Coordinates of C-alpha atoms and ligand atoms in Angstrom, one line a residue:
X200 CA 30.2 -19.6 -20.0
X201 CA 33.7 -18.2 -21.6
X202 CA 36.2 -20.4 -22.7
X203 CA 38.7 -21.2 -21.2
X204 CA 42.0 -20.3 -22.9
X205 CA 45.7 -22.1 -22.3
X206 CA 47.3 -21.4 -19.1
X207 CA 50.5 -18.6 -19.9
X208 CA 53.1 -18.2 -17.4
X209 CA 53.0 -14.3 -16.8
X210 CA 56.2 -12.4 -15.5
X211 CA 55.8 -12.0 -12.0
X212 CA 58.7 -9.0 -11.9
X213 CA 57.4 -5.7 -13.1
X214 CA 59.8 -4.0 -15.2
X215 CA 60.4 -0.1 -15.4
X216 CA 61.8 0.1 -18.3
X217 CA 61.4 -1.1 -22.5
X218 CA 60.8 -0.1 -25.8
X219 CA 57.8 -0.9 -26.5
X220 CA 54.8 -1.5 -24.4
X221 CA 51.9 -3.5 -26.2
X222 CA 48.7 -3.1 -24.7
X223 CA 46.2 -6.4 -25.3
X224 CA 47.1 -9.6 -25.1
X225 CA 45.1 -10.7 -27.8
X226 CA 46.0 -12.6 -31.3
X227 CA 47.2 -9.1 -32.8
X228 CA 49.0 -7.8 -29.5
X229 CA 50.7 -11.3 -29.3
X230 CA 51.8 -11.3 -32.3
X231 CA 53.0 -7.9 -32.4
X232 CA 55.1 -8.6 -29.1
X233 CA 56.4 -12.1 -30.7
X234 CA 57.6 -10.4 -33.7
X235 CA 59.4 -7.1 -32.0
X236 CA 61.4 -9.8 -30.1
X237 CA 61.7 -11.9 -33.1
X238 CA 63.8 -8.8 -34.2
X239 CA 65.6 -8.1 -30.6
X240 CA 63.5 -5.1 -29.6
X241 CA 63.0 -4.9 -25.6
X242 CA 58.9 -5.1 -25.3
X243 CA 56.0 -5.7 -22.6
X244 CA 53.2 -6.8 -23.3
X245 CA 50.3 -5.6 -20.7
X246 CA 47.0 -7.5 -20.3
X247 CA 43.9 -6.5 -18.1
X248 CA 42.6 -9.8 -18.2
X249 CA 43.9 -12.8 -19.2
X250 CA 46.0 -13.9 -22.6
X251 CA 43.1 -14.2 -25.4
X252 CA 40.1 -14.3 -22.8
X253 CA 38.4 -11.6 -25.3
X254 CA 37.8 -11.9 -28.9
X255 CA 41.0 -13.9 -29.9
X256 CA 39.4 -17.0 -27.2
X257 CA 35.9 -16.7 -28.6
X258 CA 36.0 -16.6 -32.2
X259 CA 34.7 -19.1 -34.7
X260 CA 38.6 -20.0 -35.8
X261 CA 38.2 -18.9 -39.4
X262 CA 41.7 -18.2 -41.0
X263 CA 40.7 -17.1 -44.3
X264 CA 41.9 -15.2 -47.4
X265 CA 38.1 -15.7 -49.1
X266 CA 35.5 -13.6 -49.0
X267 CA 37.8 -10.3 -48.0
X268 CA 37.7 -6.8 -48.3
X269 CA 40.1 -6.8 -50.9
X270 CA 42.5 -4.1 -49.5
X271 CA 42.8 -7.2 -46.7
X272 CA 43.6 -9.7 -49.2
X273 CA 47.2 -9.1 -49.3
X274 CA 47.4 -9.2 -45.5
X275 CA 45.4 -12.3 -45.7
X276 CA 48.2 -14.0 -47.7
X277 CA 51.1 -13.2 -45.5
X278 CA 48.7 -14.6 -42.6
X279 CA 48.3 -17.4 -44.0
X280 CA 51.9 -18.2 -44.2
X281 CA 52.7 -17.6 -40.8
X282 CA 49.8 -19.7 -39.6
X283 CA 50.9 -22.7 -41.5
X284 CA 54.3 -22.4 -39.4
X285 CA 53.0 -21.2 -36.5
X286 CA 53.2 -24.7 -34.1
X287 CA 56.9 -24.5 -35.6
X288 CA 57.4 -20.8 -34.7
X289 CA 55.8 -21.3 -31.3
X290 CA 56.9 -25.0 -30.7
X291 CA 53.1 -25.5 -29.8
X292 CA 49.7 -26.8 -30.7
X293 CA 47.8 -23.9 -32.1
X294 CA 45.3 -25.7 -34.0
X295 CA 46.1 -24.6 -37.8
X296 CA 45.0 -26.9 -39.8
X297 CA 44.8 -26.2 -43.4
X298 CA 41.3 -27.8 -44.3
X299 CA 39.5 -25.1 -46.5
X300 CA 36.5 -23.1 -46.4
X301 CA 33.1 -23.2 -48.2
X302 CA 30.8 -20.3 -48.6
X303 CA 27.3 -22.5 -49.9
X304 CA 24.9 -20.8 -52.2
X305 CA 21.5 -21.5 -51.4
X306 CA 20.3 -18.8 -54.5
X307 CA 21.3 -17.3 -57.7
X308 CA 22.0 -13.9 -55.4
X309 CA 24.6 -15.3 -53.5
X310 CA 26.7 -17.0 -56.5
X311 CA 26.6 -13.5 -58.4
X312 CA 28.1 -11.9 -55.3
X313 CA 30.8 -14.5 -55.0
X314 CA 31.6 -14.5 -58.6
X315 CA 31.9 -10.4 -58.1
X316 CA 34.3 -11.0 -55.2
X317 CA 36.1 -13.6 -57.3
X318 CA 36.4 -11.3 -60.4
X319 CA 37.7 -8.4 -57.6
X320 CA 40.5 -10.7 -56.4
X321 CA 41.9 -11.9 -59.9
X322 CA 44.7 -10.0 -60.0
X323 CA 46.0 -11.9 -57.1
X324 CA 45.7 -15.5 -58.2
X325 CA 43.9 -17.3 -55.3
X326 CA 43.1 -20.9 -55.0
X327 CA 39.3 -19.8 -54.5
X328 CA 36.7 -21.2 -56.8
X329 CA 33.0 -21.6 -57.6
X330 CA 32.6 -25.4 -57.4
X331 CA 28.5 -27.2 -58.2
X332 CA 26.8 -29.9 -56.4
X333 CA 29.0 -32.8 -57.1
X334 CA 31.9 -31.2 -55.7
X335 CA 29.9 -30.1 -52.7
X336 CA 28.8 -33.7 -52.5
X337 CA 32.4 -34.8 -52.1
X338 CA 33.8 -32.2 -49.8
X339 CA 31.3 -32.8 -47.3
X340 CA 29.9 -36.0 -47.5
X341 CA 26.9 -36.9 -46.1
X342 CA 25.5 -33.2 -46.4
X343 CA 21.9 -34.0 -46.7
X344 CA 21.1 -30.8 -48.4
X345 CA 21.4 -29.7 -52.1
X346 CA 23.0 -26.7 -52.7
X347 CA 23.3 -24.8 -56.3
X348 CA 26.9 -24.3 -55.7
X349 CA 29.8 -23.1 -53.4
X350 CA 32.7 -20.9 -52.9
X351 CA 35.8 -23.2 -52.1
X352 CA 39.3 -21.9 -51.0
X353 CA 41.1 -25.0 -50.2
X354 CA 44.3 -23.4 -49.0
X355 CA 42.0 -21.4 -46.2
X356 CA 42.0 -23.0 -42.9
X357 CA 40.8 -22.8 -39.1
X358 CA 43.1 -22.3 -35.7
X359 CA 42.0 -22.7 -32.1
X360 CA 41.2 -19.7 -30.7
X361 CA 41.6 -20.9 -26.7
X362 CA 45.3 -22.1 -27.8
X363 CA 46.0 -19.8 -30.5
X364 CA 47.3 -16.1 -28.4
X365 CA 48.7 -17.8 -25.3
X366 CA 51.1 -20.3 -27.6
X367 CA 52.2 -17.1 -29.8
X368 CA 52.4 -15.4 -25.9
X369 CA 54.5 -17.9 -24.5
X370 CA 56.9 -18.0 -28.0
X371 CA 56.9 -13.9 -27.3
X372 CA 58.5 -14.3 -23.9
X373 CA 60.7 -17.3 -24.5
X374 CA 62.4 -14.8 -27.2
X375 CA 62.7 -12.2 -24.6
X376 CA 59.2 -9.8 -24.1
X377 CA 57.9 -9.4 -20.8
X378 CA 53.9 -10.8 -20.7
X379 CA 52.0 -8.9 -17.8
X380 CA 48.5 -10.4 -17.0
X381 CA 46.0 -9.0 -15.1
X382 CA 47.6 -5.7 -15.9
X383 CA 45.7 -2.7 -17.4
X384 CA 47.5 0.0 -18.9
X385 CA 45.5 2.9 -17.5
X386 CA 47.0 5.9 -19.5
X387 CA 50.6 6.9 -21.6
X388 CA 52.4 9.2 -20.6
X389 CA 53.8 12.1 -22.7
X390 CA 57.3 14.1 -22.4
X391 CA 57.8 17.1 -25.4
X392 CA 55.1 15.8 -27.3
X393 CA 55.9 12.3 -27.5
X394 CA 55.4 9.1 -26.1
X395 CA 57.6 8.4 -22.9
X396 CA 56.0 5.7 -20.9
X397 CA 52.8 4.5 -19.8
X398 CA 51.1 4.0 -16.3
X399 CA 49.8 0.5 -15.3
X400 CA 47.4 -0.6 -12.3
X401 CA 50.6 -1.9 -10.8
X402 CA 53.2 0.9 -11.5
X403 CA 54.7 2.8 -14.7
X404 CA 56.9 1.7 -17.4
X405 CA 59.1 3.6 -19.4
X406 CA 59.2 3.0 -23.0
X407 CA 59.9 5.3 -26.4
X408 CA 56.3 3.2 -28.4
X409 CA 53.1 1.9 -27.4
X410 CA 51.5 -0.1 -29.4
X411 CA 47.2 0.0 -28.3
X412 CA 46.0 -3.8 -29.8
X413 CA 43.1 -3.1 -27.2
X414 CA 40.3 -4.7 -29.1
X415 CA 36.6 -3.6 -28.2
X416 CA 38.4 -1.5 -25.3
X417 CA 41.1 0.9 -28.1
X418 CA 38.1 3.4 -28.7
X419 CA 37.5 3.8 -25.0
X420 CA 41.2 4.4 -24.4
X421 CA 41.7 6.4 -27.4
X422 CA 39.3 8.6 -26.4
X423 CA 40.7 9.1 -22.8
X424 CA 43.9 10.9 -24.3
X425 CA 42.0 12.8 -26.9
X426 CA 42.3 10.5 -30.1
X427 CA 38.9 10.0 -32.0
X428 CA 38.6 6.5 -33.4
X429 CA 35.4 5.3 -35.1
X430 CA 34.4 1.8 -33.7
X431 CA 31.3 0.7 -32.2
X432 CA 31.2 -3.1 -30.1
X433 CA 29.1 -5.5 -31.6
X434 CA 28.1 -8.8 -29.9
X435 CA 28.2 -12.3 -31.8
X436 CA 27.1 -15.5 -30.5
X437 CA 28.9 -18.8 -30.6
X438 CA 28.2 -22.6 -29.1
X439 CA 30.5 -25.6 -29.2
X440 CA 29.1 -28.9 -29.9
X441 CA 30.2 -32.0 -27.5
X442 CA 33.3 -34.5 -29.4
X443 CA 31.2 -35.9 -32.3
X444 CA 32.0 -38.7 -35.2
X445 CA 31.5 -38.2 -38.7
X446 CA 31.7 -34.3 -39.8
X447 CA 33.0 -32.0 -42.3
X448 CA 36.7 -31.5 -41.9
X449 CA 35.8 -28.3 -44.1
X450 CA 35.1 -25.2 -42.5
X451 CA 31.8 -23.3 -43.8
X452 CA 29.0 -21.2 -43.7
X453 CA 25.4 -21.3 -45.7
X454 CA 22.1 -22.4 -44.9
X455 CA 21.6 -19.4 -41.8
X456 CA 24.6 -21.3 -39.6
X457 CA 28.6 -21.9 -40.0
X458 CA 30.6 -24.2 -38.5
X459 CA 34.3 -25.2 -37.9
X460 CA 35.8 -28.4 -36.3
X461 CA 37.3 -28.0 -33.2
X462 CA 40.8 -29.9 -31.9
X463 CA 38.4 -31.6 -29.5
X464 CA 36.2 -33.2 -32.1
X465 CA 33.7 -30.9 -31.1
X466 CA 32.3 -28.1 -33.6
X467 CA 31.9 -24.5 -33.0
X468 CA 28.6 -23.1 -34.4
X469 CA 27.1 -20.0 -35.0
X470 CA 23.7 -19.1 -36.5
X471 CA 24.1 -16.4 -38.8
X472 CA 21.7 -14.3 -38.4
X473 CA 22.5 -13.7 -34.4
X474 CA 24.9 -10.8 -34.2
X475 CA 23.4 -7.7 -32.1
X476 CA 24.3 -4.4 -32.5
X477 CA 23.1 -2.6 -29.0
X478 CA 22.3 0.7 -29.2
X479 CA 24.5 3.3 -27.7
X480 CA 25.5 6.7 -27.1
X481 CA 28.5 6.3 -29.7
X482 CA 25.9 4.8 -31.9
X483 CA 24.3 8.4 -32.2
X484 CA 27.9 9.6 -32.7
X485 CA 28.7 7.5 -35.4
X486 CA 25.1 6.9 -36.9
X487 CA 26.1 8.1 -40.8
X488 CA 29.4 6.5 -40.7
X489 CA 28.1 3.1 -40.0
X490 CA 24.5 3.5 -41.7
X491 CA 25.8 1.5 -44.6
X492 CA 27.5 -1.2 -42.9
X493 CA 24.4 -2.1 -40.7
X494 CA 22.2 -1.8 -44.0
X495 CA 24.8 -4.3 -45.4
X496 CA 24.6 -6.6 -42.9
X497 CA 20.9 -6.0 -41.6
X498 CA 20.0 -9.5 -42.1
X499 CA 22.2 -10.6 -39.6
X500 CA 22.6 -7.8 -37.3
X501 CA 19.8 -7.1 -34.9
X502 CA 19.6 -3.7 -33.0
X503 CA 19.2 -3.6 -29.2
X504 CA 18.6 -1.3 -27.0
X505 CA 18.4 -2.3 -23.3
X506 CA 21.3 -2.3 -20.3
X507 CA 24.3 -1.4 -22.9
X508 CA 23.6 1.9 -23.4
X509 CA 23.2 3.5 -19.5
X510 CA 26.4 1.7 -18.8
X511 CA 28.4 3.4 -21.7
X512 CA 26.5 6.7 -20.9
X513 CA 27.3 6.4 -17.0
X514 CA 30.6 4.4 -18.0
X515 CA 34.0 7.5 -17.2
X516 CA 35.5 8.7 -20.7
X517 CA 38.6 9.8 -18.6
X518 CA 40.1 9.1 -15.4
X519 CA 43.0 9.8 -13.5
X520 CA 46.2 7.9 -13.9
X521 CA 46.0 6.7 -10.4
X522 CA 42.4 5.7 -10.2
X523 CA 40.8 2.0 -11.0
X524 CA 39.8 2.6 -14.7
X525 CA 36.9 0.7 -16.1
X526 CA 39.5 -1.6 -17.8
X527 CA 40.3 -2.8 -14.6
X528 CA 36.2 -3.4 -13.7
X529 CA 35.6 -5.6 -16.4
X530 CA 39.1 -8.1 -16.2
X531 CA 37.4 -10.2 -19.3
X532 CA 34.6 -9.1 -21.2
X533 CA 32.1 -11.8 -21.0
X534 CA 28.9 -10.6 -22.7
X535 CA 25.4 -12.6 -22.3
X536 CA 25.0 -14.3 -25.8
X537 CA 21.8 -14.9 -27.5
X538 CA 21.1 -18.8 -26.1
X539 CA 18.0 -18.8 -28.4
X540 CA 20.0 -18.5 -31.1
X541 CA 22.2 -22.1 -30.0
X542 CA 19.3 -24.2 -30.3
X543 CA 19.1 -23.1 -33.9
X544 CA 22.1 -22.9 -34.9
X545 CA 22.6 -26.8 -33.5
X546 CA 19.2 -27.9 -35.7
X547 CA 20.5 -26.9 -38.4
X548 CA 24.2 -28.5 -38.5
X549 CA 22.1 -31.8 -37.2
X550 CA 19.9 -31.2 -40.2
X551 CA 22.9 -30.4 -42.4
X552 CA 24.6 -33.5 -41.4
X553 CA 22.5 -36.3 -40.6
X554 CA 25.0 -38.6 -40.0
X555 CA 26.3 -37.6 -36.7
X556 CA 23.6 -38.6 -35.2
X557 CA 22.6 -36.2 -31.6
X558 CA 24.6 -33.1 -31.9
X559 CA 25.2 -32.3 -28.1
X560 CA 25.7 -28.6 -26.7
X561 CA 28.4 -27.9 -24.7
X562 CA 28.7 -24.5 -24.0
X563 CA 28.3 -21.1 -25.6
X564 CA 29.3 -17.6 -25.0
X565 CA 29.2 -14.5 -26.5
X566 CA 31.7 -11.5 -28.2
X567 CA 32.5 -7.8 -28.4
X568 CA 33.7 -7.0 -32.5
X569 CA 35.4 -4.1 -32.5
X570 CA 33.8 -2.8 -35.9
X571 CA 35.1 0.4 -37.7
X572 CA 32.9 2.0 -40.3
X573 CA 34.9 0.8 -43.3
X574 CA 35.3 -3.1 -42.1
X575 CA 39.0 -2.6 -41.9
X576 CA 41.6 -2.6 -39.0
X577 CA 43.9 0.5 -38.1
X578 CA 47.6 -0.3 -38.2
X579 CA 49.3 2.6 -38.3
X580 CA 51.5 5.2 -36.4
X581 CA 49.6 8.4 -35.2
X582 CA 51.2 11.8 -36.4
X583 CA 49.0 13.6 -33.7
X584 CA 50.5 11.2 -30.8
X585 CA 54.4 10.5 -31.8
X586 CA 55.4 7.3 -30.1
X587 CA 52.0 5.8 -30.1
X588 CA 51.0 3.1 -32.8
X589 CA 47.7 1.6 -33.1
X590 CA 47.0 -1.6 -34.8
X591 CA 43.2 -2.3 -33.8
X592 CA 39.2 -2.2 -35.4
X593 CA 39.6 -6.0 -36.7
X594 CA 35.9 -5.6 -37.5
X595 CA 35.3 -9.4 -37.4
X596 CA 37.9 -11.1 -39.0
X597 CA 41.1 -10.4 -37.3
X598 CA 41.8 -13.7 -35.8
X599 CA 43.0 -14.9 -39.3
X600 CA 45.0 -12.0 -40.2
X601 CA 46.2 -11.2 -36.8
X602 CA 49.7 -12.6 -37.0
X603 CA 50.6 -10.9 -40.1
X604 CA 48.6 -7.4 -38.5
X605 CA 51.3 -8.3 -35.7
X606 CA 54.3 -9.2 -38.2
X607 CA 53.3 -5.8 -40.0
X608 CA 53.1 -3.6 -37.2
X609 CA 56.4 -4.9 -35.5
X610 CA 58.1 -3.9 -39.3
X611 CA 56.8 -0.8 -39.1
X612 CA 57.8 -0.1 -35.7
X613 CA 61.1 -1.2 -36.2
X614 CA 61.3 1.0 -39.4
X615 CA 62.0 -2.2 -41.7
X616 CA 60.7 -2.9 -45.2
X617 CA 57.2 -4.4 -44.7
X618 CA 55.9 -7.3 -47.1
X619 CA 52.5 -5.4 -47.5
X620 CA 51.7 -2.1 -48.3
X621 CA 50.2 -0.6 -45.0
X622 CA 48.7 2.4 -46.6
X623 CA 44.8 1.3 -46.6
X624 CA 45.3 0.7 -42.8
X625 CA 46.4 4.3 -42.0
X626 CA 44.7 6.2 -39.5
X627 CA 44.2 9.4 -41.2
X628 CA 42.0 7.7 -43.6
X629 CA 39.5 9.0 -40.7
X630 CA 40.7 12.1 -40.5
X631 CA 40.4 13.3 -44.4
X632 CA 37.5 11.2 -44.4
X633 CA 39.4 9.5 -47.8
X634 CA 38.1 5.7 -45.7
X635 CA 34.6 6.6 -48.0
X636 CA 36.2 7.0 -51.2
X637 CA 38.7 4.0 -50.2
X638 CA 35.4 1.7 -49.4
X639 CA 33.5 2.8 -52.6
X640 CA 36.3 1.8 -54.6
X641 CA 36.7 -1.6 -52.7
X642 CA 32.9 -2.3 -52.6
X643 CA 31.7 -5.6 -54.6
Ligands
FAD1838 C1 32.1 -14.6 -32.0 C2 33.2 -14.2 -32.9 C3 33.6 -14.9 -34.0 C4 34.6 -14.4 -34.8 N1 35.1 -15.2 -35.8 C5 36.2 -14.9 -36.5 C6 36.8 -15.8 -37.4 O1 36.3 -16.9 -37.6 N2 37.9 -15.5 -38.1 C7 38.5 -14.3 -37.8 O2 39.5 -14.0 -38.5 N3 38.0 -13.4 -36.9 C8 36.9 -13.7 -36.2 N4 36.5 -12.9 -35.2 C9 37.1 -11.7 -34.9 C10 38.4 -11.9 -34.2 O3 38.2 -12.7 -33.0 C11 39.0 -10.5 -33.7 O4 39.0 -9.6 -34.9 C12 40.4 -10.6 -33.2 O5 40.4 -11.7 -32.2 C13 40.8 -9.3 -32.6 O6 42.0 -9.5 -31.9 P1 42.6 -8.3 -31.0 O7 43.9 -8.8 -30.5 O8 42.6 -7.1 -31.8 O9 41.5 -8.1 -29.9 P2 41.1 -8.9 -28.6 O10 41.3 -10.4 -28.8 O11 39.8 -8.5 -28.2 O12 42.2 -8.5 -27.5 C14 42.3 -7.2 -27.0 C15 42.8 -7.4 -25.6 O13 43.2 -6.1 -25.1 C16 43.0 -6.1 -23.7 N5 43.0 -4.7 -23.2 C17 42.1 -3.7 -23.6 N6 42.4 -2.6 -23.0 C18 43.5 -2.8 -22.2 C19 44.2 -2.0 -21.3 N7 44.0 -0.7 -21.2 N8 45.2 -2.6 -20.6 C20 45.5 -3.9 -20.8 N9 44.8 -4.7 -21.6 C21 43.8 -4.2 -22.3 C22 41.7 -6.9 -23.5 O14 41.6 -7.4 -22.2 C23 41.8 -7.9 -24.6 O15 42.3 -9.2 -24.1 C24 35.4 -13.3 -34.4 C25 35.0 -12.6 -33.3 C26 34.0 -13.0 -32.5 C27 33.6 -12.3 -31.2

């Protein structure tokens, strides 16, 4: 069952005409539209679906600095700044709450690794420390299982995920962008080379930028005007526990599950080692490009191959600009998550954390990730494609770093001084194939 995310109050007046036209209403589109209006820049935002009803709605709510890439870390930061004003900034509940994170270490292997990540991130003076048993004992107490130690970053924290987009939505069009649901963008149109406007399911807009926050859907659409970008869709499996007394206000992850507290009281839970990677026909097309992520990650990425791949062989790569696209087929994608893997993942919180008593399912669901080879997003201008601006590829992690992906791209757009350097988000990295040398040097 998807969750259901906060009602938003679409235009119901189609305009012809803007600046920019944002395509995906989720965390990184929103905030992208929020902050070009922030400035006084006329932008739409289109959505096929509804506001965050893909990955920004179904995400475990992590906002962290810890644990990332550390070309993110910078991006992270500035993230984390917005988030702790972002109920002020959208005069709404979006569930921030600064409450930390934990990493536990169940082995020796996994404190070496942190302390390699730690060593990595020096130079930029995080709150992010090893901490031993007693200070696990105090952060979560009542955790019934001994751990050697534990990665703590007390000034990480956790939003909501159904509230989260639609607020920052909502706080976009109060300041002035148009919000289009149940919209899909179905091409961009070009005039001497550049961007002049784009073609929707319910008519065109003119515009001089589009901005393509598309999610699991950008490489699709890419590819229908002749842009290559390296992303493959991989699905991750979450349940929400029922409004329980008595658990960690901490955010973490250890043990095979992670978990976050909910503004409900509830949890949302994930076992670790239930991501799938489905084999498809881009999977052959980008087999040595991802080989070393999935060998990274092959504990808890399983590969698939079943339904997934006849309907992205049969799926159409183009399409006319005034035929129903296969955006338009799929309004929200809803993937079938792997249930086993709830029944698990609950165990072991209850196990975790004997105190709460019966942990109750409520629901669960599942996710596309748009992953790129190098675990990093694209936000960047196109030189190929003048006018169009993509700022996609959050390979996992962009629900915490989406406002600042969206702060950064609307600088960049509007040609202002931007607060991070942009450069190991460029999409040429792909192009000079300088995204392997980039992830060697970043690599733990
Ligand atoms: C289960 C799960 C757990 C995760 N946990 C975390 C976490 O704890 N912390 C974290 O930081 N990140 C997490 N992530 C990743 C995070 O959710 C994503 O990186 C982030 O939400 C990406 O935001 P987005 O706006 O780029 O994409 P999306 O939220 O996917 O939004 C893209 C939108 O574009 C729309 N769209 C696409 N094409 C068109 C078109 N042609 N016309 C109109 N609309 C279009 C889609 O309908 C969609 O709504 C998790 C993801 C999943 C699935």
């Amino acid at each position: 069952m998807a969750p259901r995310m906060d009602t938003v109050h679409a235009d119901t007046v189609m305009p012809t005409r803007t600046s920019v036209v944002v395509i995906g209403g989720g965390i990184v589109g929103t905030s992208t539209a929020l902050f070009l209006a922030e400035k006084g820049i006329p932008v739409v935002l289109c959505e096929k679906g509804v506001i965050g009803g893909e990955q920004s709605g179904r995400n475990w709510g992590w906002t962290r600095v810890m644990g990332r890439d550390i070309r993110e870390i910078p991006l992270g930061l500035e993230s984390l700044k917005l988030w702790r004003r972002m109920n002020e900034i959208t005069g709404a509940e979006t569930g921030f709450r600064q409450a930390g994170i934990v990493y536990l270490c169940e082995d020796q292997a996994a404190i070496n690794r942190h302390e390699a990540w730690l060593e990595k991130a020096r130079p930029y003076q995080l709150d992010s420390r090893l901490v031993g048993p007693d200070e696990l004992a105090r952060l979560f107490p009542g955790l019934a299982r001994s751990f050697k130690a534990g990665l703590y970053t007390p000034s990480d924290g956790r939003g909501e995920p159904t509230k989260a987009a639609p607020a920052i939505a909502t706080a976009a069009q109060r300041k002035g962008a148009g919000i289009l649901t149940g919209c899909a963008v179905r091409t961009i149109e070009t005039k001497g080379g550049r961007v002049c406007g784009v073609v929707t399911e319910k008519g065109a807009i003119d515009c001089d930028t589009v901005v393509l926050a598309g999610g699991a859907w950008s490489r699709l659409f890419a590819g229908s005007l002749g842009i290559k970008l390296p992303a493959l869709n991989m699905l991750a499996s979450v349940m929400r526990t029922e409004p329980i007394e008595g658990g960690p206000d901490i955010a973490g992850s250890g043990a095979g599950f992670s978990f976050r507290k909910r503004l409900d009281g509830g949890y949302s839970v994930a076992l670790r080692a239930s991501g799938v990677a489905d084999i498809t026909p881009d999977s052959f097309k980008l087999f040595f490009d991802f080989l070393p992520h999935l060998l990274k990650e092959r504990h808890e990425m399983n590969l698939r191959f079943g339904t997934r791949f006849f309907e992205e062989l049969t799926r159409p790569k183009r399409w006319a600009a005034d035929a129903i696209t296969p955006m338009e087929k799929t309004r929200v994608l809803d993937p079938e998550p792997v249930t086993r893997s709830f029944g698990q993942a609950r165990d072991m919180f209850a196990a975790a954390f004997p105190a709460m008593g019966a942990v109750k399912i409520a629901e669960g669901w599942g996710g596309l990730i748009d992953a790129t080879p190098d675990a990093i997003p694209v936000i960047s201008a196109l030189d190929s494609f003048p006018g169009l601006f993509l700022t996609t590829g959050f390979s996992g992690h962009g629900f915490g770093i989406g406002p600042g992906a969206g702060k950064l791209a609307a600088d960049m757009i509007a040609g202002d001084p931007t607060s991070v350097d942009p450069s190991p988000y460029r999409y040429s990295r792909f192009l000079d194939g300088s995204w392997r040398q980039d992830r060697q040097a970043a690599a733990l």
